Coordinates of C-alpha atoms in Angstrom, one line a residue:
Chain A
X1 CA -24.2 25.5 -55.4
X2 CA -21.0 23.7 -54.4
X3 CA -18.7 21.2 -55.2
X4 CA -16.2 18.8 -54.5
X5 CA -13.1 18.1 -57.2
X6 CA -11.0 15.0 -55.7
X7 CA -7.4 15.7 -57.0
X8 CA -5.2 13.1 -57.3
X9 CA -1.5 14.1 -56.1
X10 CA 0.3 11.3 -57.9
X11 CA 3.5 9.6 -56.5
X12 CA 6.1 10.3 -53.8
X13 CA 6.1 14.0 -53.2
X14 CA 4.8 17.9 -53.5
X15 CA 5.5 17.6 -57.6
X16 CA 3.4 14.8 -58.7
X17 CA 0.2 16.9 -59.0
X18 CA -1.0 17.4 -62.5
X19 CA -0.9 21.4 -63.8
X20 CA -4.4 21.2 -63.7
X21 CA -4.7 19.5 -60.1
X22 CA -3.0 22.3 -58.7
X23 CA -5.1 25.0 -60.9
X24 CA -8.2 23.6 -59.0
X25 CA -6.7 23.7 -55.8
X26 CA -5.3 27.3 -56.2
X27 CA -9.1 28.5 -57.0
X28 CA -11.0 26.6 -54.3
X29 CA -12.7 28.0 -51.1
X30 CA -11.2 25.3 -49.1
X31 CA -8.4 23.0 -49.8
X32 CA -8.5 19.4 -47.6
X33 CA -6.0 16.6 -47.6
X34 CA -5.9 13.2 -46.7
X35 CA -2.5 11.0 -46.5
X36 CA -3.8 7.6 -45.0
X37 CA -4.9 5.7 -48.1
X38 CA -1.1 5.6 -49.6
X39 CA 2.0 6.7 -48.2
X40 CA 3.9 9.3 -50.1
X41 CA 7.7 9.3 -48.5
X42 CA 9.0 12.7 -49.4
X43 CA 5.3 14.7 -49.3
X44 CA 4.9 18.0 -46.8
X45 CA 1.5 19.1 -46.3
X46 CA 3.7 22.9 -45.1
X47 CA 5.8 21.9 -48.7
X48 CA 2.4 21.6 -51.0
X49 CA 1.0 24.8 -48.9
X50 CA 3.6 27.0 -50.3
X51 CA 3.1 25.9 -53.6
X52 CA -0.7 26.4 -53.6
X53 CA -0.5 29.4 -51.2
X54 CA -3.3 28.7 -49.0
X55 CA -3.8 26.6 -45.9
X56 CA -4.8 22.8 -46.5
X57 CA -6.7 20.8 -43.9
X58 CA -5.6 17.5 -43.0
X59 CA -8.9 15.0 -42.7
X60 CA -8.1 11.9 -40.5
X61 CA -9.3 8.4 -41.3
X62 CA -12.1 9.1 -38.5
X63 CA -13.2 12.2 -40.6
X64 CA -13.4 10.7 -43.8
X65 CA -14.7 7.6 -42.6
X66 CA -16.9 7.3 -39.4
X67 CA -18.0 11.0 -39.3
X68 CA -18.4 10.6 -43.4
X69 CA -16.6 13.2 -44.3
X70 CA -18.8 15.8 -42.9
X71 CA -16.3 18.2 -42.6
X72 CA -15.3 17.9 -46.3
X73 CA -18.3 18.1 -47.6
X74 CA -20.1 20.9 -45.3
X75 CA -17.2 23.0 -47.1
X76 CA -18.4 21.3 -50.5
X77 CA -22.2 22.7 -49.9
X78 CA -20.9 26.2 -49.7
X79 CA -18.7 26.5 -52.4
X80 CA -16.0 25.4 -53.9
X81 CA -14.0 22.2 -52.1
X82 CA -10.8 20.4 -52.9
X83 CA -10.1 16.7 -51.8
X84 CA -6.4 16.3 -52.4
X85 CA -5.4 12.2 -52.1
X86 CA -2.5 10.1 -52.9
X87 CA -2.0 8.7 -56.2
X88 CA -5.1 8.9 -58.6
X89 CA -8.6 9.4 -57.1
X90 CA -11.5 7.0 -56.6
X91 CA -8.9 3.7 -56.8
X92 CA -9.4 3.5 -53.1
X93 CA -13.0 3.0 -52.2
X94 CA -12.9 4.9 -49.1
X95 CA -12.8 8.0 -52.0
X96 CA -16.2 5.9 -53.9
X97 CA -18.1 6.2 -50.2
X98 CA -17.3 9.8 -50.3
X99 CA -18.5 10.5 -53.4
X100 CA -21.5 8.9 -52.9
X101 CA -22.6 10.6 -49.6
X102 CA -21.7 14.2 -51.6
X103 CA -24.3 12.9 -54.5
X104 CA -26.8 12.0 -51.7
X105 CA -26.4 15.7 -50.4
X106 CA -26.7 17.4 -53.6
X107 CA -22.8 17.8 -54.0
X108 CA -21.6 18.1 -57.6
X109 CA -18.2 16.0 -57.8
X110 CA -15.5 16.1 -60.3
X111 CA -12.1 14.3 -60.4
X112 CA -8.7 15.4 -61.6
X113 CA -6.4 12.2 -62.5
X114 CA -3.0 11.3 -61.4
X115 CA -0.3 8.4 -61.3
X116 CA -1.3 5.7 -60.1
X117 CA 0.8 2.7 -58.2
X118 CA -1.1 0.4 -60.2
X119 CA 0.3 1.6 -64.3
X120 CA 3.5 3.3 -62.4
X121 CA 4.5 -0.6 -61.2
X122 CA 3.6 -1.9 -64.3
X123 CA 5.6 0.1 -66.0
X124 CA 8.5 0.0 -64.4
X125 CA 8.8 -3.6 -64.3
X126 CA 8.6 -3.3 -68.0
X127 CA 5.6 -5.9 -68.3
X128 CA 2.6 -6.0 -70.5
X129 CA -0.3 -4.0 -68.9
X130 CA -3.1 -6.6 -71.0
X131 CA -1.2 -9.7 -69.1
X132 CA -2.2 -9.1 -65.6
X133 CA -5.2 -10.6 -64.5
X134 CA -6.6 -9.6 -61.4
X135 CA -4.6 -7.6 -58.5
X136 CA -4.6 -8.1 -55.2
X137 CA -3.3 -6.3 -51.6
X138 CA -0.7 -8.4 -49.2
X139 CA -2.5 -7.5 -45.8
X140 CA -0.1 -7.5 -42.1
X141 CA 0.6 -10.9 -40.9
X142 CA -1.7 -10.0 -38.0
X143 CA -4.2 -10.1 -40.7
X144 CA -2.9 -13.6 -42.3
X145 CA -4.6 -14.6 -45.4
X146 CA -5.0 -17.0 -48.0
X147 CA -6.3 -14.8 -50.4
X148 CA -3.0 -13.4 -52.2
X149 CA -2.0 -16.8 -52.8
X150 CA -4.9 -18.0 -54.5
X151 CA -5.1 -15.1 -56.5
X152 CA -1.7 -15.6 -57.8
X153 CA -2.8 -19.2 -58.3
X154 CA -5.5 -17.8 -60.4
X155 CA -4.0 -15.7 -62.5
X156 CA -0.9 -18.2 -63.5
X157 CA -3.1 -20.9 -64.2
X158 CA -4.1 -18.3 -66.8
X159 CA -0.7 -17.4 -67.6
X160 CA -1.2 -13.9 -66.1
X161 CA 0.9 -11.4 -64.0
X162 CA -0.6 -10.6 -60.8
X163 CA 0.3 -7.2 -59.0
X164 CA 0.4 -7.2 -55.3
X165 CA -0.1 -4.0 -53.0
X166 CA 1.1 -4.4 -50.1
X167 CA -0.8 -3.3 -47.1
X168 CA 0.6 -0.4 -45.4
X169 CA -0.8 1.4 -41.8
X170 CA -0.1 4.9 -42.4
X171 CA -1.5 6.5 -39.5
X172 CA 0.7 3.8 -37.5
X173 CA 3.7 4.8 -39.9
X174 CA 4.3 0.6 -40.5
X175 CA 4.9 -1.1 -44.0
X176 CA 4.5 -4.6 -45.0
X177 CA 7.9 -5.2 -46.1
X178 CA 9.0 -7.2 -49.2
X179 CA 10.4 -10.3 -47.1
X180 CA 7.0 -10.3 -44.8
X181 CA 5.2 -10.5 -47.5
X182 CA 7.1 -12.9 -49.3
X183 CA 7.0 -14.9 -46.1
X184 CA 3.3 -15.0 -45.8
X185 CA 2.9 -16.9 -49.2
X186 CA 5.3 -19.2 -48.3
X187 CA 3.6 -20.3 -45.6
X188 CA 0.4 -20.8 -48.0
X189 CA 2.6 -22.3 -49.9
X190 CA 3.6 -25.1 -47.2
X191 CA 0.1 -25.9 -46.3
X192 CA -1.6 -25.8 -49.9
X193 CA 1.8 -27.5 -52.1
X194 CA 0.3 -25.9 -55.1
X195 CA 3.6 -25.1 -56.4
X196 CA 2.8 -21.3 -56.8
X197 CA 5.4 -19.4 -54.8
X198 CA 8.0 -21.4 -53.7
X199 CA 11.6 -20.3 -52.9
X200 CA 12.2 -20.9 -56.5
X201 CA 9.5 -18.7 -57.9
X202 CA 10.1 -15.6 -59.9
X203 CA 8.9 -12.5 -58.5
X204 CA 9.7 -8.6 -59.1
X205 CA 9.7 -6.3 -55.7
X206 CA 9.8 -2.7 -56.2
X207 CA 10.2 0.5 -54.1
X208 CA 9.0 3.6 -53.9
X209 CA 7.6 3.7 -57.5
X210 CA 7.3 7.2 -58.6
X211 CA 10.3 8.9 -56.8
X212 CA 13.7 9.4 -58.3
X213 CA 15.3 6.4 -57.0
X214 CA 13.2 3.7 -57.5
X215 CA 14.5 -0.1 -56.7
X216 CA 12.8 -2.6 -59.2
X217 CA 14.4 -6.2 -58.8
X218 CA 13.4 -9.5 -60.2
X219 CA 14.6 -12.8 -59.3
X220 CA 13.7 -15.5 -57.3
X221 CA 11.8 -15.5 -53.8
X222 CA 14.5 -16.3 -52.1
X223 CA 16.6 -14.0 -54.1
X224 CA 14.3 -11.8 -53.0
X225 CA 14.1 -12.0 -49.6
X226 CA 17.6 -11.6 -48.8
X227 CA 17.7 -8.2 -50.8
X228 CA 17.8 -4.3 -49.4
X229 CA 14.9 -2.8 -51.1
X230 CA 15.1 0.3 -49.0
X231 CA 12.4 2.6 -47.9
X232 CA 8.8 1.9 -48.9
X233 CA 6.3 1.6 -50.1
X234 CA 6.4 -1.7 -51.5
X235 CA 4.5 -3.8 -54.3
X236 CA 5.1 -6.8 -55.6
X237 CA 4.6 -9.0 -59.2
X238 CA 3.7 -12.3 -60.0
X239 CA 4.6 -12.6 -63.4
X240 CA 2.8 -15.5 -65.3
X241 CA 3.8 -16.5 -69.4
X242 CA 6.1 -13.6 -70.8
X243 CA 6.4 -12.2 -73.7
X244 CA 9.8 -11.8 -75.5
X245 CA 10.2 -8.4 -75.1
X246 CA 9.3 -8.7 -71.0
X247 CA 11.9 -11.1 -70.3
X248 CA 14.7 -8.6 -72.2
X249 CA 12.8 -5.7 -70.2
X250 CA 13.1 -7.5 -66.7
X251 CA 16.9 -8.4 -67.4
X252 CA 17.8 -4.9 -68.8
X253 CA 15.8 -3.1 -65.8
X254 CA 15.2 -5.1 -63.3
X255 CA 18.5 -7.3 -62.5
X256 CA 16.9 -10.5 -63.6
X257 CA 19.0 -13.6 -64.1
X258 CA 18.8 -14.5 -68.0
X259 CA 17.4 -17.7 -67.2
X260 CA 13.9 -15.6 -67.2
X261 CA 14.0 -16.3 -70.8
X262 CA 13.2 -19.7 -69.9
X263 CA 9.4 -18.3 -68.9
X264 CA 9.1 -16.6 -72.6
X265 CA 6.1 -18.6 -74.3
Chain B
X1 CA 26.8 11.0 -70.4
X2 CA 22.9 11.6 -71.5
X3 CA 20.0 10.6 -70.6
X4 CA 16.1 9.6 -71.4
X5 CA 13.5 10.6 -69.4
X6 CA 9.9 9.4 -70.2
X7 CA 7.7 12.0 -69.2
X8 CA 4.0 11.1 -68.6
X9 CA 1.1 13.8 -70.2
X10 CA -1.5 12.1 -68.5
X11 CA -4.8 12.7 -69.8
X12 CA -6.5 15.4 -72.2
X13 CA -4.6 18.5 -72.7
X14 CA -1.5 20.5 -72.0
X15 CA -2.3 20.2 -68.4
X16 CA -2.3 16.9 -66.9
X17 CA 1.4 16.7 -67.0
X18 CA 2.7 16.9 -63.5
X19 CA 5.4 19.6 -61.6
X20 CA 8.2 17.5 -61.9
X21 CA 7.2 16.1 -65.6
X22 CA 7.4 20.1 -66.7
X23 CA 10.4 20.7 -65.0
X24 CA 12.3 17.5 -66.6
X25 CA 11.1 19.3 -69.9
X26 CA 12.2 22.7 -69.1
X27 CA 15.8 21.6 -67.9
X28 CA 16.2 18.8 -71.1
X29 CA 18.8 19.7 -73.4
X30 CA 16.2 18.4 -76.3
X31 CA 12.2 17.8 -75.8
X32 CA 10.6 15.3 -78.1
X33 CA 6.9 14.3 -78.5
X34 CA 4.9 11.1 -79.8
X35 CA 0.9 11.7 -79.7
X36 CA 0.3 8.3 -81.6
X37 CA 0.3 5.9 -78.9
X38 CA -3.0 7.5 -77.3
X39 CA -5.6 10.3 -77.9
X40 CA -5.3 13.7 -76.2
X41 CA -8.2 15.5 -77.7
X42 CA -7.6 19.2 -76.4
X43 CA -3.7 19.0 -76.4
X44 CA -1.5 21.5 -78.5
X45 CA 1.9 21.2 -79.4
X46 CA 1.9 24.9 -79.6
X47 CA 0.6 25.1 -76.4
X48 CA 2.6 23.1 -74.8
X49 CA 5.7 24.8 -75.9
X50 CA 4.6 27.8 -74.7
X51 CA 4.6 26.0 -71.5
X52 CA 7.5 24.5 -71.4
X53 CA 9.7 27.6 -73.3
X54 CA 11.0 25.4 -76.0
X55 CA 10.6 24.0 -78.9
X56 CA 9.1 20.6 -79.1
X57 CA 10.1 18.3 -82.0
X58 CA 7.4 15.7 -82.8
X59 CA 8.3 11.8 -83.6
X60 CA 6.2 9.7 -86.1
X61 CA 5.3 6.1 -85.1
X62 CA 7.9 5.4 -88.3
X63 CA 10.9 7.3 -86.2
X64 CA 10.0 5.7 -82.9
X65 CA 9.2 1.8 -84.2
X66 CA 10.8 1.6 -88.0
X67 CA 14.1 3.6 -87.2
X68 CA 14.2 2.5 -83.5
X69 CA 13.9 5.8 -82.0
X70 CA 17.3 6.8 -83.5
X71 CA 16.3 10.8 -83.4
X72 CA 15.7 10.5 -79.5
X73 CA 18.5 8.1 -78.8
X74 CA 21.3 10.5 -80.7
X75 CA 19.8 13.3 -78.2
X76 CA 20.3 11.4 -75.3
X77 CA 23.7 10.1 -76.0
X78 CA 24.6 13.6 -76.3
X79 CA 22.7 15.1 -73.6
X80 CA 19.5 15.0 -71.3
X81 CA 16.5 14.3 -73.7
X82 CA 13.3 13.7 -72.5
X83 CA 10.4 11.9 -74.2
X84 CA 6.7 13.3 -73.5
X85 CA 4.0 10.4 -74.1
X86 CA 0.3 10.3 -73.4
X87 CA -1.3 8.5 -70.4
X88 CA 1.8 6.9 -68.3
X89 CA 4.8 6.0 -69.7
X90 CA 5.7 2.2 -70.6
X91 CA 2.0 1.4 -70.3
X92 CA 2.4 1.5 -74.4
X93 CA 4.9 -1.6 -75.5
X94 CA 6.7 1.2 -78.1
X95 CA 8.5 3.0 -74.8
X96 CA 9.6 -0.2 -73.6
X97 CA 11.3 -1.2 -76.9
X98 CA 12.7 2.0 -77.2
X99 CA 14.0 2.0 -73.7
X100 CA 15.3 -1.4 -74.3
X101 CA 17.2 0.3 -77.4
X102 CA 18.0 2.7 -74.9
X103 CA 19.6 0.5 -72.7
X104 CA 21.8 -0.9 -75.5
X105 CA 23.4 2.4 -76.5
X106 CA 24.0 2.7 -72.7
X107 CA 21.5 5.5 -72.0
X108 CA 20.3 5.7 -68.4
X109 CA 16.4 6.3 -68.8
X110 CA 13.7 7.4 -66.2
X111 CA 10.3 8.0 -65.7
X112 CA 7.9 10.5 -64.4
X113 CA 4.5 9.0 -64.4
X114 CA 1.2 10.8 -64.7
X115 CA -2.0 9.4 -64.9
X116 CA -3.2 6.4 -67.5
X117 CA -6.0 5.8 -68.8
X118 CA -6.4 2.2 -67.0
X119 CA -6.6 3.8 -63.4
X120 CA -9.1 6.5 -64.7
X121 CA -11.7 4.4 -66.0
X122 CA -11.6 3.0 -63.2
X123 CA -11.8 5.6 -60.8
X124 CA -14.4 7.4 -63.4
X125 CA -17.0 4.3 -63.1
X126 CA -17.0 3.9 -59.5
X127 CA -16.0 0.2 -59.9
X128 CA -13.2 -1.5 -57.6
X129 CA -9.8 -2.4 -59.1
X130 CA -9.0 -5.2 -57.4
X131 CA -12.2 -6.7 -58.9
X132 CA -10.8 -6.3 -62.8
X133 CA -9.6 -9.3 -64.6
X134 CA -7.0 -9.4 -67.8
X135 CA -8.0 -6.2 -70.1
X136 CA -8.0 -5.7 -73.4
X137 CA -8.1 -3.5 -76.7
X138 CA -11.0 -4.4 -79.4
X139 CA -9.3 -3.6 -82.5
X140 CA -11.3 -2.1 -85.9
X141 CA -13.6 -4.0 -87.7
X142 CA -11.0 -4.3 -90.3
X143 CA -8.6 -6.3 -88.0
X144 CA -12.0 -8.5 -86.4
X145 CA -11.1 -10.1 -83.5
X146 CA -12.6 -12.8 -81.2
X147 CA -10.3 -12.6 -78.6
X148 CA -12.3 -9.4 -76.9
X149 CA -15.0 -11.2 -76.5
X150 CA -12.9 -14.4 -74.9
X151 CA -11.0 -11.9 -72.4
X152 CA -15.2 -10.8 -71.3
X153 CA -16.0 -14.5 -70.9
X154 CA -13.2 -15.7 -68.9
X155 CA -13.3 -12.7 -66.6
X156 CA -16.9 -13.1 -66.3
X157 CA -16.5 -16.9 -65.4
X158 CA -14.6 -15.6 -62.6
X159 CA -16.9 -12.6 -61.1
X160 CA -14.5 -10.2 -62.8
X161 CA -14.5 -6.6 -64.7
X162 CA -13.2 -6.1 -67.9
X163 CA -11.7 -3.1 -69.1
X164 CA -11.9 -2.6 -72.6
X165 CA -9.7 -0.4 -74.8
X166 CA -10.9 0.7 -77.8
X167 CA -8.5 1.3 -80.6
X168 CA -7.2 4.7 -82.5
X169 CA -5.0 5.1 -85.6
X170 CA -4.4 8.7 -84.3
X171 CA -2.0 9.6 -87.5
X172 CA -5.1 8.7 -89.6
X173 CA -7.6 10.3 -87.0
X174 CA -10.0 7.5 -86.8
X175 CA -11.5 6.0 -83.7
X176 CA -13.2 3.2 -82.9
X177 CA -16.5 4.3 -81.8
X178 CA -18.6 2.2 -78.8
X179 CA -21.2 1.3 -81.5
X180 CA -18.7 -0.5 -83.6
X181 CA -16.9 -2.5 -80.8
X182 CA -19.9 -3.5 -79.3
X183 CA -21.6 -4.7 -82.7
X184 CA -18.3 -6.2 -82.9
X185 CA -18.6 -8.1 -79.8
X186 CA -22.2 -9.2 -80.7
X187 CA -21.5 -10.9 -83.8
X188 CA -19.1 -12.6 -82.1
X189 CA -22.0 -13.8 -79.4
X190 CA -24.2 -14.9 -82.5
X191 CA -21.6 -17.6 -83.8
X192 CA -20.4 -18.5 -80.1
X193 CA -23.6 -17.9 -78.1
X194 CA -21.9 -18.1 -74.9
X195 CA -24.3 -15.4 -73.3
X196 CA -21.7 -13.3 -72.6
X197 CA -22.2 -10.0 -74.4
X198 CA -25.9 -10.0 -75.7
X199 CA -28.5 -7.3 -76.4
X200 CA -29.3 -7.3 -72.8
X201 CA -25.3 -7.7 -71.1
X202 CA -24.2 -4.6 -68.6
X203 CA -22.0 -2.7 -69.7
X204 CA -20.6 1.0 -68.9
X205 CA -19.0 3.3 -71.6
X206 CA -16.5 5.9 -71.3
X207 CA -15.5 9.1 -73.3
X208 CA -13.0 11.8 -72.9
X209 CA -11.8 10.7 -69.7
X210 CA -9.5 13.1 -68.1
X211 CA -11.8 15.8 -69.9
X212 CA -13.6 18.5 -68.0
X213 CA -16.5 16.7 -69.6
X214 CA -15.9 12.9 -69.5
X215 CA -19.7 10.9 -70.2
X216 CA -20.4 7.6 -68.8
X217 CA -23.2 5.4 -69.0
X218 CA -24.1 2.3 -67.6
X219 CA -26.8 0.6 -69.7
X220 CA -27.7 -2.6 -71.1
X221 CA -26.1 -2.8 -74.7
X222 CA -29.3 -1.9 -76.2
X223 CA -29.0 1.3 -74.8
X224 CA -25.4 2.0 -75.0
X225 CA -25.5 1.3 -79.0
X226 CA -27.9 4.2 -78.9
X227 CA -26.7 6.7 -76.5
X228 CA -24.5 9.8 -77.6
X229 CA -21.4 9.7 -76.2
X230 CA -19.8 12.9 -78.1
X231 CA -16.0 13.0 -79.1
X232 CA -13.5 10.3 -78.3
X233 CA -11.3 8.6 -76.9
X234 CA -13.6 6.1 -75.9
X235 CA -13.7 3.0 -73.3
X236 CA -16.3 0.1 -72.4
X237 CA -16.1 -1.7 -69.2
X238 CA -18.2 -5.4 -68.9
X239 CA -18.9 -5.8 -65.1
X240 CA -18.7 -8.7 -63.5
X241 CA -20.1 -9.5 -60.2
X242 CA -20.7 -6.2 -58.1
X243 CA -20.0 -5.5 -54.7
X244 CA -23.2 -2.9 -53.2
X245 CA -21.1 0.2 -53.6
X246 CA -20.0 -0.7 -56.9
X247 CA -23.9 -0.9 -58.2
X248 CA -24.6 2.3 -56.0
X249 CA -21.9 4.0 -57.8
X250 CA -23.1 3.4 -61.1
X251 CA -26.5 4.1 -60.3
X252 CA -25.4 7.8 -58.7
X253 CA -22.5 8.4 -61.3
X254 CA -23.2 6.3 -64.4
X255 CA -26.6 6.8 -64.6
X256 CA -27.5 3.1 -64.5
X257 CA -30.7 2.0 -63.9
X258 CA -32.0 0.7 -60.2
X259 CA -31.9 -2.8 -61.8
X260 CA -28.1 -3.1 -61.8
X261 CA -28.5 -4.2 -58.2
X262 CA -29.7 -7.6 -59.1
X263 CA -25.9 -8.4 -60.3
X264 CA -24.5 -7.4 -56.6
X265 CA -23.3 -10.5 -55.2

């Protein structure tokens, strides 16, 4: 009987595979990859081939998705089968869908963990991991929503952090840049006058979490939007109360103005 | 001038470190360890040195938090030093003071991430992150706490999941078991009475995740304060609303019963 492992490749490039990720992908019948969910700037399917020595199969959106992931999982009923995806497994619930369709066939599924945007972004920023409250993606404009707003309104009335994704279209190769994103909310902001991101609100944008040169600033929105953040991807925090020991963190690593010490509670 | 790099571990054993985490560690000038911030049941310092090629000198929670890291920091003004922690790095509040100290003696610090605990409980139950509120650790019975439960209420109020951490004092080897917190967490219920964790509350438990053999169980508390769950570390999760492939996911993966579809929204 087969099975399916879904390894998680980490952050940014060929090298953020655990030891044990790679193991399982060096001993399976077939190897399968899919690159849509996140975007990983400096990762080479031909790279990661050469390190696992064996050829790895690219799965489209369209595979995975409206066909299933029949071809992943015809290669998980007859042996061994490897579903490599950016950053840690089963966060994106196109990976959950999968994993249910190979219990309804019989499939055996394990995961292997990686890093993950969500605790790479917390960290970096230097914030408290029990202070954010519920997280939320930044979709395209041509998507508008109200939701990120009110979901940062949520969580400050609480006193929380709130991360924010933002929404990327990797088959398209397009990224929801910092100052689109930014944007958006302000125009919530101009119809609902709740006072929640304004150009005066502090905010932390960060890019490309995970690689060597990550950019984490914090400041205000409209610092903010006139900075060069670089390549992508993006993500973006909210934070709500901090503690002491945030505020010294997002001054020391994250450019913040000392007035941040103004939010310590 | 040195460095500090804060190399992730990940989860488990000597294997869920990524590439680039064991290449920092092979090129630092000095390799240090803590393995007091989180529990890695199957990792070896022995092991891991033979991995890495080098000797690996192991810091106490006194060296890190009462002498500020000093051991580390003289390494890293002097040369590259890297850090090895469980889970992802700066997730635990101790690596951000110490990189703040860091920062002080004007040592340039990094970080490779690898995966956390946070994103694999996740991922393990099947649940959706964006649908998690504020989280939390319930501490031993000797440190009893209310505020667990308060975190479960207020996320509940709001449709929301709660991940729960459950504590360790890994220098004394003690754990807190699921039994305890959620006995701790019902004696809370009988003076608030709030309805929020009761005999009959949802939950899902977690244990050894990142292991080859991680259990989880969604049950109704009844159950879970008698069902095995083996070795530690442990986690609980309190659900909040669920969306249809949530409560299919823990029905195929955590072996919930059918029931659990009366809470999808």
């Amino acid at each position: 009987m087969g099975e399916l492992v879904f390894v998680g490749l980490g952050l940014h490039d060929e090298k953020g595979i655990s030891l044990r990720g790679l193991e399982e992908a060096e001993s399976a019948d077939a190897v399968f990859i899919e690159l849509y969910t996140s975007f990983m700037p400096n990762f080479s399917v031909e790279g990661f081939e050469r390190v696992v020595g064996k050829k790895i199969h690219v799965v489209s959106r369209r595979q995975l998705e409206d066909e299933n992931g029949k071809v992943v999982l015809d290669a998980a009923v007859r042996g061994k089968a490897v579903l490599l995806v950016p950053g840690d497994p089963l966060i994106a619930t196109t990976h959950v869908a999968l994993r249910l369709e190979a219990a309804k066939r019989g499939v055996r599924t394990r995961i292997v963990h990686a890093a993950s945007i969500i605790s790479a972004v917390i960290g970096l920023c230097g914030l408290h991991n029990y202070k954010f409250g519920k997280s939320v993606t930044i979709p395209f404009p041509s998507n508008f929503s109200e939701t990120p707003y009110m979901v940062v309104a949520q969580n400050k009335k609480l006193g929380l952090h709130t991360l924010c994704l933002l929404d990327i279209d990797a088959e398209g190769n397009r990224h929801l840049s910092l100052r689109e994103a930014l944007e958006m909310l302000l125009t919530v902001e101009e119809k609902k006058r709740m006072n929640i991101v304004t150009n005066e609100t502090l905010a932390v944008g960060v890019a490309r979490a995970g690689s060597s040169n990550p950019k984490v600033k914090a400041g205000s929105v409209r610092e903010l939007l006139g900075y060069d953040f670089g390549g992508p991807p993006y993500s973006l925090v909210f934070p709500g109360k901090l503690h002491f020991m945030e505020a010294e963190a997002l001054i020391a690593f994250a450019w913040a103005p000392l007035s941040v010490r103004r939010f310590v509670e």
